[in-house]
CSV table of C-alpha atoms and ligand atoms in Angstrom, one decimal:
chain,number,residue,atom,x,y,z
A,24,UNK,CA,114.3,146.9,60.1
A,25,UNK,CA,115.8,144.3,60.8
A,26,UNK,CA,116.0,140.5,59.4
A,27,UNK,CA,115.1,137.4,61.0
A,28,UNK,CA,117.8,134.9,62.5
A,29,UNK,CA,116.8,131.3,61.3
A,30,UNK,CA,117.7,128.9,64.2
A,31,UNK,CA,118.3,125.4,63.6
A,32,UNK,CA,116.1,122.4,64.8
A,33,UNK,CA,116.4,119.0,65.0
A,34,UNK,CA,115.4,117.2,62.0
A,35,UNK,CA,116.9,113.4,63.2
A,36,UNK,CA,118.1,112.2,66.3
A,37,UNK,CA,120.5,108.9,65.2
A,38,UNK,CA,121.7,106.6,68.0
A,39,UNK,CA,125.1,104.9,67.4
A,40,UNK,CA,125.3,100.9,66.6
A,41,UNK,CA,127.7,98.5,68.0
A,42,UNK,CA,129.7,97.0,65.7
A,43,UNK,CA,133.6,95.7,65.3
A,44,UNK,CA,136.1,96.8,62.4
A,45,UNK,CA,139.9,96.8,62.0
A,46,UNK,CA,140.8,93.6,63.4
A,47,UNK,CA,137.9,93.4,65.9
A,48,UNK,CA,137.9,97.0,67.5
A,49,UNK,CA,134.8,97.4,69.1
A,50,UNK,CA,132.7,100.7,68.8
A,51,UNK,CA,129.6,102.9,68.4
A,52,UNK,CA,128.9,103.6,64.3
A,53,UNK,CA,127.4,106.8,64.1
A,54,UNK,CA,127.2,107.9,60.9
A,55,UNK,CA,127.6,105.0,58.0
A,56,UNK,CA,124.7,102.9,59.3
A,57,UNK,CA,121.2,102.0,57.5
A,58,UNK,CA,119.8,104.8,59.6
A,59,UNK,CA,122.1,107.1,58.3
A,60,UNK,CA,124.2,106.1,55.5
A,61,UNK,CA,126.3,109.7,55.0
A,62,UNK,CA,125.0,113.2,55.6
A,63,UNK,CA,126.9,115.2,52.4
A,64,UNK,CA,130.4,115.3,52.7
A,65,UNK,CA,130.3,113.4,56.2
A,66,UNK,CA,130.6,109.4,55.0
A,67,UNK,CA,131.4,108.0,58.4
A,68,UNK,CA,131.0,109.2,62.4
A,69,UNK,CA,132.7,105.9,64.7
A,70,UNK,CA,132.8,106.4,68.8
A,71,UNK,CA,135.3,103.8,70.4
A,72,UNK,CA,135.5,103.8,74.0
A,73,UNK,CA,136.7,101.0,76.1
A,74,UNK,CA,139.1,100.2,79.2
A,75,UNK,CA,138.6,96.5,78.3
A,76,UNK,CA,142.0,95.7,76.2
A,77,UNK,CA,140.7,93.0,74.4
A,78,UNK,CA,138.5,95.6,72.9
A,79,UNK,CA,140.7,97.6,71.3
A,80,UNK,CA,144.4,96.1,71.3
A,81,UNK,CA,143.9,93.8,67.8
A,82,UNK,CA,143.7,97.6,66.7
A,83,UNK,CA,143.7,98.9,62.9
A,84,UNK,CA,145.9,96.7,60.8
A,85,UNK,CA,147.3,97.7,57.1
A,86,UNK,CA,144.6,98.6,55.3
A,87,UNK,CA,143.4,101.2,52.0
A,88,UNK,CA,141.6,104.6,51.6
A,89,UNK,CA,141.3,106.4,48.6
A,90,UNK,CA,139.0,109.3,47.8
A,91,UNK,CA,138.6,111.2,50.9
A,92,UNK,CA,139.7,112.4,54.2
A,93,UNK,CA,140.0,110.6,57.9
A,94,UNK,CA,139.7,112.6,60.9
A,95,UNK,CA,141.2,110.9,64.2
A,96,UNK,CA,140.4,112.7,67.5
A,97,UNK,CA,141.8,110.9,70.7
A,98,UNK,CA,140.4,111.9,74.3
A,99,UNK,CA,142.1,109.1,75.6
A,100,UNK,CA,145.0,106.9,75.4
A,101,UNK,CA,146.9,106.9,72.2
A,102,UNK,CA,147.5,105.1,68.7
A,103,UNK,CA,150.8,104.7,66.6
A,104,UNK,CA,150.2,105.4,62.7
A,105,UNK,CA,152.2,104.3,59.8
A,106,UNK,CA,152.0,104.1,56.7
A,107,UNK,CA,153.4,102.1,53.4
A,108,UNK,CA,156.0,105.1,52.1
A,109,UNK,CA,157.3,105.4,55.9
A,110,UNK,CA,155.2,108.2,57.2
A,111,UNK,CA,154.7,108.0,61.0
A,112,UNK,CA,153.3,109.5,64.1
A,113,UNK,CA,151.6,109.3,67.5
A,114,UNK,CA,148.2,110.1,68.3
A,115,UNK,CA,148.1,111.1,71.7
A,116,UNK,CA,145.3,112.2,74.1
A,117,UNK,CA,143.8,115.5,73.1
A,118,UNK,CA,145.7,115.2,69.4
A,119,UNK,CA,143.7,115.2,65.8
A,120,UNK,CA,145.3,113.7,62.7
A,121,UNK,CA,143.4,115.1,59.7
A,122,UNK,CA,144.2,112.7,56.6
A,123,UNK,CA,143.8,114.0,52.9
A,124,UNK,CA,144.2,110.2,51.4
A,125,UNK,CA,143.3,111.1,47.9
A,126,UNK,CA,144.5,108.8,45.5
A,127,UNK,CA,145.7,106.3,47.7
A,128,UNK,CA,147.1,105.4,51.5
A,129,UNK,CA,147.8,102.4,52.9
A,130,UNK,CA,148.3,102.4,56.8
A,131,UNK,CA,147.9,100.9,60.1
A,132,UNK,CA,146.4,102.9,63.1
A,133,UNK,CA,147.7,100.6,66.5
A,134,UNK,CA,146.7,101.2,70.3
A,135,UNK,CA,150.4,101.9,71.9
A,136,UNK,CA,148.6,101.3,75.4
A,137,UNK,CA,148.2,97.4,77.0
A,138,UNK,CA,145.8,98.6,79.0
A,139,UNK,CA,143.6,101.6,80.4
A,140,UNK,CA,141.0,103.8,78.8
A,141,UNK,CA,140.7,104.2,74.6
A,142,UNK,CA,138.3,106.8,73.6
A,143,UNK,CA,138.3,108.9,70.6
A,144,UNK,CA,136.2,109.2,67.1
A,145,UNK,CA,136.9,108.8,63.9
A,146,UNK,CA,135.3,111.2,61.0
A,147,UNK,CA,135.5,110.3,57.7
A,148,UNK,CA,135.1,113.5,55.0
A,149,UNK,CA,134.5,113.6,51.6
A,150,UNK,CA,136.8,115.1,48.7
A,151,UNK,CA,134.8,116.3,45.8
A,152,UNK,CA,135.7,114.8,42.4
A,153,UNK,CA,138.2,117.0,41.1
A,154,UNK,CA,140.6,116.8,44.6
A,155,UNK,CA,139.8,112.6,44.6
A,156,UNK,CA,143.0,111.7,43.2
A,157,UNK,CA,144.7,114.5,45.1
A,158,UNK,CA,148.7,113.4,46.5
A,159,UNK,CA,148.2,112.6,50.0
A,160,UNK,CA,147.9,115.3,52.7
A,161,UNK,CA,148.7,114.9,56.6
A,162,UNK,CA,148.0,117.1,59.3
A,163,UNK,CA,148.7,116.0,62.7
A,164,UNK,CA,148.1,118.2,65.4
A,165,UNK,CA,149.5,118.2,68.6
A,166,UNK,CA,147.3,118.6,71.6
A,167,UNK,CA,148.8,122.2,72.6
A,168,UNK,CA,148.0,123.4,69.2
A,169,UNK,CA,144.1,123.1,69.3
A,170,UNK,CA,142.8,126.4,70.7
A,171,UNK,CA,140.5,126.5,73.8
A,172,UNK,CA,137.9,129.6,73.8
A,173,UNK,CA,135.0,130.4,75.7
A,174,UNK,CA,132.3,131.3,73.6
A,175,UNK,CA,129.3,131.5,76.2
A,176,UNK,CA,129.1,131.4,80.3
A,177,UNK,CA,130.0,128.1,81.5
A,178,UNK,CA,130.4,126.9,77.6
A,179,UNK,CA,134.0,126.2,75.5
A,180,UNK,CA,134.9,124.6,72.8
A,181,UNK,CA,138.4,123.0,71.9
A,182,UNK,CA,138.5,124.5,68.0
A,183,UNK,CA,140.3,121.9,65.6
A,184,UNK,CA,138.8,123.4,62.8
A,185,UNK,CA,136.9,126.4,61.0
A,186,UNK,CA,136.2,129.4,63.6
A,187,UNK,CA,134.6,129.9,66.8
A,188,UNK,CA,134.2,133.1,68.7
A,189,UNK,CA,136.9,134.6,66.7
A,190,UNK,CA,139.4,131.4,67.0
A,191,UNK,CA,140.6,129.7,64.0
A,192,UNK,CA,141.6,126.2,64.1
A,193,UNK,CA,144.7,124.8,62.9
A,194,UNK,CA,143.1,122.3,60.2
A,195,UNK,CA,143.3,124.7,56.8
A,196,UNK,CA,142.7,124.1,53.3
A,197,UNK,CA,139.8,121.8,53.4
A,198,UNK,CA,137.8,122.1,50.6
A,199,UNK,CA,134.6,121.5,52.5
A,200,UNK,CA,135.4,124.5,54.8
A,201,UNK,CA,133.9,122.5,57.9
A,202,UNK,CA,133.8,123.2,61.4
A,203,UNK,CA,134.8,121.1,63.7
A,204,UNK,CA,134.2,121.7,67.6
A,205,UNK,CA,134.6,119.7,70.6
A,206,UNK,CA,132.4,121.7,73.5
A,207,UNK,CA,131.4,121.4,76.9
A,208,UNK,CA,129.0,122.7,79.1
A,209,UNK,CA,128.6,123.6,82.6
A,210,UNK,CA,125.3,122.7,84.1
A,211,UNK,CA,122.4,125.4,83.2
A,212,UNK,CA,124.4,126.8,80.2
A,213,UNK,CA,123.4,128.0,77.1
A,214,UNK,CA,124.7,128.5,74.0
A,215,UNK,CA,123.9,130.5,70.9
A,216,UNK,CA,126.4,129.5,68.1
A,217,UNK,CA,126.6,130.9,64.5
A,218,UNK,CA,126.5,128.3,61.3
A,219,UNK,CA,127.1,128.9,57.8
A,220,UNK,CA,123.7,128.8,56.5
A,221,UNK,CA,123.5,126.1,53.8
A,222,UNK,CA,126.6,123.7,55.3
A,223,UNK,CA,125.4,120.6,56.5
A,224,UNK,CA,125.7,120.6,60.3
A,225,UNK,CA,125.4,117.8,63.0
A,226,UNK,CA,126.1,117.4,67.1
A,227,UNK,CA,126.9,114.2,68.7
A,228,UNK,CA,126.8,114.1,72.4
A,229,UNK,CA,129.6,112.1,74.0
A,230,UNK,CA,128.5,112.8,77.3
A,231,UNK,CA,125.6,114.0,79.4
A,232,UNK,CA,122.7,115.4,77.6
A,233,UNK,CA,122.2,118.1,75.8
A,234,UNK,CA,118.9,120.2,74.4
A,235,UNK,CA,119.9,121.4,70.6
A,236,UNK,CA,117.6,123.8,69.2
A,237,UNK,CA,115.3,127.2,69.6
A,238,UNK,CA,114.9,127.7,73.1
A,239,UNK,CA,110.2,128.7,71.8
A,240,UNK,CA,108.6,127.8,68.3
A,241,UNK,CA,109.3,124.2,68.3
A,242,UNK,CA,112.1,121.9,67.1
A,243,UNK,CA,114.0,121.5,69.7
A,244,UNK,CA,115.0,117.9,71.4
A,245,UNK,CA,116.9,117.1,74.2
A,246,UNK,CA,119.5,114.3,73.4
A,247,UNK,CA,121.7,111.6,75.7
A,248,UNK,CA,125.0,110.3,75.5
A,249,UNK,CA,125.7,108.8,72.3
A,250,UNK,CA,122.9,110.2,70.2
A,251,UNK,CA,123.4,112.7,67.4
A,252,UNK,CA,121.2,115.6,66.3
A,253,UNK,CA,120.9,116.0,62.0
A,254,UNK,CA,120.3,119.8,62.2
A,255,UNK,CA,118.3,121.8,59.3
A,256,UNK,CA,119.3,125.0,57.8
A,257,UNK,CA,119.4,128.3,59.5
A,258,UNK,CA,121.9,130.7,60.6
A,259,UNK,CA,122.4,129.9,64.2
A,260,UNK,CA,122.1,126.8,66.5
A,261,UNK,CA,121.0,127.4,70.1
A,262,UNK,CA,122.8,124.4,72.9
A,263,UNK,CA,121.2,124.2,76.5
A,264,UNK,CA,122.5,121.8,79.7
A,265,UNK,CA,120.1,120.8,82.3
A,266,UNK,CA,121.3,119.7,86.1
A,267,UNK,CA,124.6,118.2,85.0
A,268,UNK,CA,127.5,119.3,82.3
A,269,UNK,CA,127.7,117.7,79.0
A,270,UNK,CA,130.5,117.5,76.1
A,271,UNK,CA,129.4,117.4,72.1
A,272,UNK,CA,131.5,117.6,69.2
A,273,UNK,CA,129.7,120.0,66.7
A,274,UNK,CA,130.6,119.6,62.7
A,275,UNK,CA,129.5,121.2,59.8
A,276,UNK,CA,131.0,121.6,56.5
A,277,UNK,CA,129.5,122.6,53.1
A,278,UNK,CA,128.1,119.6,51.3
A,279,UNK,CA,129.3,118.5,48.1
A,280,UNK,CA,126.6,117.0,45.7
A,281,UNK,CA,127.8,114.8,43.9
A,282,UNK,CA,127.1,111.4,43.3
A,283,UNK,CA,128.8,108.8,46.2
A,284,UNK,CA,130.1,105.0,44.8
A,285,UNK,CA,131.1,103.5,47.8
A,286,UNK,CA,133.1,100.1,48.6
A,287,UNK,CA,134.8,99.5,52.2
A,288,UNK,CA,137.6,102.0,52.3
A,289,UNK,CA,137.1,103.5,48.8
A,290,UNK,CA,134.9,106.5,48.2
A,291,UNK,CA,134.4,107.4,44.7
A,292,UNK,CA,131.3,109.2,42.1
A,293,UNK,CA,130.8,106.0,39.9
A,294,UNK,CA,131.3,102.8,39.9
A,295,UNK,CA,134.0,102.7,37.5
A,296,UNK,CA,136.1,104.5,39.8
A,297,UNK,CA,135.2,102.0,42.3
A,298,UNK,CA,136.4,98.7,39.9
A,299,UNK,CA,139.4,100.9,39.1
A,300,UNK,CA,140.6,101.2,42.7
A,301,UNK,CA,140.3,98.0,43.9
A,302,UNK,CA,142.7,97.2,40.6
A,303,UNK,CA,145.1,99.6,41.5
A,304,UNK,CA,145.4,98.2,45.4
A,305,UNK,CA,145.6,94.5,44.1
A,306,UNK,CA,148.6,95.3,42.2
A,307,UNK,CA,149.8,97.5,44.6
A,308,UNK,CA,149.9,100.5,42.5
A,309,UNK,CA,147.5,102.4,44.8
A,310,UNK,CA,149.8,105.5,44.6
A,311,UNK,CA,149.4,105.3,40.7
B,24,FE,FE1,142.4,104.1,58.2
């Protein structure tokens, strides 16, 4: 005897919207848009990609987050970070800066670069309630220190965090427990990739297309560059390329249920919470 696999479908297909932020950064809003406002814990999905300087180089000036976590991941080009109690770092091609801001960061995120290509995304995760007004948490990792593993023919996926094909990524102690892949795909590949069943699950596709889905049955959709599937339930998600190769990132991560009070870069449950950090930031007690 032996028990049915549920395969994930295709519930939404999302297509990014062009907007500015920072100091007039131009990019592709995924997630955080009318058309999809969050998907439990994920609060924000941004694509910015641009050789034009003047798209990019007025960059992320000093601003707030409290009350959950930013995930930078740079393809190309790279960013200086600071912030106000002197932390510091590069984010360089290939490099992911997981931030726990909890109770309170303020930074700056700055191209380095005058010129050339600027790609990369930025994720923005939710803390449940109890971890909100956690002390802040960095994990930047280098390049060299994301794991590459093949986990089909013609199919890898850079592993940042949560496992694939037996490979752990170096992200850890996320309360969410979410995956996050970056994958590619040769022309005419398929994949056949194991979800926790019940974690909320989504793939973006940076480039080429992609067909996400059961391969009979129904439920399946074939998606283009900057469109992202919302996957339902099930134990497994099935990938398949056509003529050409194709990069996705994959996320999932177990959702959290709880209500969202949301203002610009705070992320709270009520709208006490809300009132109570934009206090704390005026007076520059953010830190408490
Ligand atoms: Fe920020």
């Amino acid at each position: 005897m032996s028990a049915t696999v549920t395969e994930r479908s295709v519930v939404k297909i999302i297509t990014g919207q062009a907007t500015s932020d920072g100091a007039g950064v131009r990019l592709s809003r995924v997630i955080g848009t009318p058309a999809l406002d969050h998907f439990d814990p994920f609060l924000l999905l941004d694509e910015f990609k641009s050789d034009k300087p003047d798209d990019y180089l007025a960059g992320f000036p000093d601003h707030p987050h409290r009350g959950f976590e930013t995930v930078t991941y740079m393809l190309a080009g790279s960013m200086r970070h600071k912030d106000h109690v002197g932390n510091q770092g590069e984010l360089v091609a290939g490099s992911v800066q997981w931030m726990t801001a909890g109770r309170g960061i303020i930074h700056s995120e700055m191209p380095i670069q005058k010129d050339g290509l600027m790609w990369g995304f930025q994720l923005w995760v939710n803390l449940p309630a109890r971890d909100k007004m956690t002390a802040p948490r960095y994990q930047d990792i280098p390049p060299d220190k994301i794991p590459e593993v093949a986990l089909a023919d013609g199919v890898r996926a850079r592993v940042i965090a949560g496992e694939a094909g037996g490979v752990y990524g170096p992200v850890e102690g996320i309360t969410t427990q979410p995956l996050y892949l970056d994958v590619t795909m040769a022309p005419r590949a398929r994949l056949s990739h194991e979800l926790p069943a019940g974690h909320n699950a989504f793939a973006y596709v940076y480039h080429g297309r992609v067909r996400f889905g059961p391969a009979e049955g129904g439920g399946a959709e074939m998606l283009s560059t900057g469109r992202l599937a919302v996957l339902g339930d099930g134990e497994r998600l099935s990938a398949a390329t056509g003529d050409g190769h194709a990069r996705f990132l994959l996320l999932a991560a177990r959702p959290l249920r709880e209500p969202i009070a949301r203002y610009g870069p705070f992320v709270m449950n009520t709208r006490e919470e809300i009132v109570r950090a934009v206090e704390d930031y005026q007076r520059g007690a953010l830190l408490g």
